[in-house]
Amino acid sequence: MGHIIVKVKISNIQKTKLKEVDGLVDTGATLSVIPEKLAKELGINITGESRVETGAGLIKVKKGEAYIAVEGREELQPVIISDFIDKVLIGATTLQVLALKVDPINEKLVEGSLLLYFIYDRFQQHIWSKKFFILGDMILWNGLE
């Protein structure tokens, strides 16, 4: 499989500054990554720090929030603001929130679906319905009736 590059619109949380760029889909990254230079240009504020696992080991990174739009779907997302990655990376969380998934055969993003799980605690009182089914220690909603 090759690389999947998509058009991405990124804006600050006030939506006063927006830029369309190419983004590399990276399903191995939890969060999307925005280069620090682009984050400054768009006025994306640093909201905290996190430790992330990389091929080189654990590092500390800056975090912020930005609106990310891919394939006509937009949501406010937590993002990593990187001072060493110079490309926009679209991480797995962004793909999941935007209900997009990778089509590895055609090397593109396609419509997916959001997941909804109802967690079942076997020590609590059981609630049974035709809408739920049991998988191990979980009751899952099937959405059908």
Coordinates of C-alpha atoms in Angstrom, one line a residue:
M1 CA 0.0 0.0 0.0
G2 CA 1.2 3.5 -0.8
H3 CA 0.6 6.7 0.9
I4 CA -2.8 8.4 1.1
I5 CA -2.6 12.1 0.7
V6 CA -5.9 14.1 1.2
K7 CA -6.9 17.8 1.1
V8 CA -7.4 19.0 4.7
K9 CA -8.9 22.3 5.9
I10 CA -7.6 23.4 9.2
S11 CA -8.8 26.3 11.2
N12 CA -8.5 27.7 14.7
I13 CA -11.3 27.2 17.2
Q14 CA -12.7 30.7 16.5
K15 CA -12.7 29.8 12.7
T16 CA -11.2 33.2 12.0
K17 CA -8.2 31.7 10.1
L18 CA -8.3 28.7 7.7
K19 CA -5.8 27.0 5.4
E20 CA -6.2 24.1 3.0
V21 CA -3.2 21.8 2.9
D22 CA -2.2 18.3 1.9
G23 CA -2.3 15.8 4.8
L24 CA -0.8 12.4 5.0
V25 CA -3.1 9.8 6.5
D26 CA -1.3 8.1 9.3
T27 CA -3.4 5.4 11.0
G28 CA -0.5 4.6 13.4
A29 CA -0.8 8.1 14.9
T30 CA -3.5 8.5 17.6
L31 CA -3.9 12.3 17.1
S32 CA -3.5 14.4 14.0
V33 CA -0.3 16.5 13.8
I34 CA 0.0 20.1 12.8
P35 CA 3.5 21.6 12.2
E36 CA 4.2 24.4 14.7
K37 CA 4.7 27.0 12.0
L38 CA 1.2 26.3 10.6
A39 CA -0.3 26.3 14.1
K40 CA 1.2 29.8 14.7
E41 CA 0.0 31.0 11.3
L42 CA -3.6 29.9 12.1
G43 CA -3.5 31.1 15.7
I44 CA -3.9 27.6 17.2
N45 CA -3.2 28.0 20.9
I46 CA -1.2 25.4 22.9
T47 CA -3.5 23.9 25.5
G48 CA -1.1 21.5 27.2
E49 CA 1.5 18.8 26.8
S50 CA 1.4 15.0 26.4
R51 CA 3.9 12.2 26.2
V52 CA 3.8 10.2 23.0
E53 CA 5.5 7.0 21.9
T54 CA 7.6 7.3 18.7
G55 CA 10.0 5.1 16.9
A56 CA 12.8 7.0 18.8
G57 CA 11.1 6.5 22.2
L58 CA 8.9 8.6 24.5
I59 CA 8.9 12.4 23.9
K60 CA 6.9 15.4 25.2
V61 CA 4.8 17.3 22.6
K62 CA 2.5 20.3 22.7
K63 CA -1.2 19.9 22.2
G64 CA -3.9 22.2 21.0
E65 CA -7.3 22.1 19.4
A66 CA -8.3 22.8 15.8
Y67 CA -11.1 22.3 13.4
I68 CA -10.1 19.7 10.8
A69 CA -12.2 19.1 7.7
V70 CA -11.6 16.1 5.4
E71 CA -13.8 14.9 2.6
G72 CA -16.5 17.5 3.6
R73 CA -16.7 16.4 7.2
E74 CA -15.5 18.8 10.0
E75 CA -15.0 18.5 13.7
L76 CA -13.1 20.2 16.5
Q77 CA -10.1 17.9 17.3
P78 CA -7.3 17.6 19.8
V79 CA -4.1 17.9 17.8
I80 CA -0.3 17.6 18.4
I81 CA 1.6 20.7 17.5
S82 CA 5.0 19.6 16.3
D83 CA 8.3 21.5 16.2
F84 CA 9.9 18.6 14.2
I85 CA 7.3 17.2 11.9
D86 CA 6.8 19.5 8.9
K87 CA 3.7 17.8 7.4
V88 CA 0.1 17.6 8.5
L89 CA -0.6 14.0 9.6
I90 CA -4.2 12.8 9.9
G91 CA -4.4 10.4 12.8
A92 CA -6.7 7.6 13.7
T93 CA -8.8 9.6 16.1
T94 CA -9.6 12.2 13.5
L95 CA -10.6 9.5 11.0
Q96 CA -12.8 7.8 13.6
V97 CA -14.5 11.0 14.6
L98 CA -15.1 12.0 11.0
A99 CA -16.4 8.5 10.2
L100 CA -13.8 7.9 7.6
K101 CA -11.8 4.7 7.0
V102 CA -8.9 3.7 4.8
D103 CA -9.5 1.8 1.6
P104 CA -6.1 0.2 1.1
I105 CA -6.9 -1.3 -2.3
N106 CA -7.8 2.0 -3.9
E107 CA -5.6 4.0 -1.6
K108 CA -8.2 6.5 -0.5
L109 CA -10.5 7.4 2.3
V110 CA -14.1 6.1 2.2
E111 CA -17.1 6.6 4.3
G112 CA -17.1 4.6 7.5
S113 CA -19.4 4.7 10.5
L114 CA -19.2 5.8 14.1
L115 CA -19.1 3.1 16.8
L116 CA -21.4 3.0 19.8
Y117 CA -20.7 0.5 22.5
F118 CA -22.7 0.1 25.6
I119 CA -20.4 -1.3 28.3
Y120 CA -21.9 -4.1 30.4
D121 CA -20.9 -4.5 34.0
R122 CA -21.8 -8.1 35.0
F123 CA -22.0 -7.2 38.7
Q124 CA -24.7 -4.5 38.0
Q125 CA -28.4 -5.2 37.4
H126 CA -28.9 -6.5 33.9
I127 CA -31.1 -4.5 31.4
W128 CA -32.3 -6.7 28.5
S129 CA -33.7 -5.7 25.2
K130 CA -33.9 -6.9 21.7
K131 CA -31.7 -3.9 20.8
F132 CA -28.7 -5.4 22.7
F133 CA -26.6 -8.5 22.4
I134 CA -23.9 -10.0 24.5
L135 CA -20.2 -10.3 23.4
G136 CA -18.0 -11.6 26.2
D137 CA -18.5 -9.2 29.1
M138 CA -20.1 -6.5 27.0
I139 CA -23.6 -5.9 25.8
L140 CA -23.6 -4.2 22.4
W141 CA -26.4 -2.2 20.8
N142 CA -27.3 -3.5 17.4
G143 CA -29.3 -0.5 16.3
L144 CA -32.1 -2.6 14.8
E145 CA -35.6 -3.2 15.8

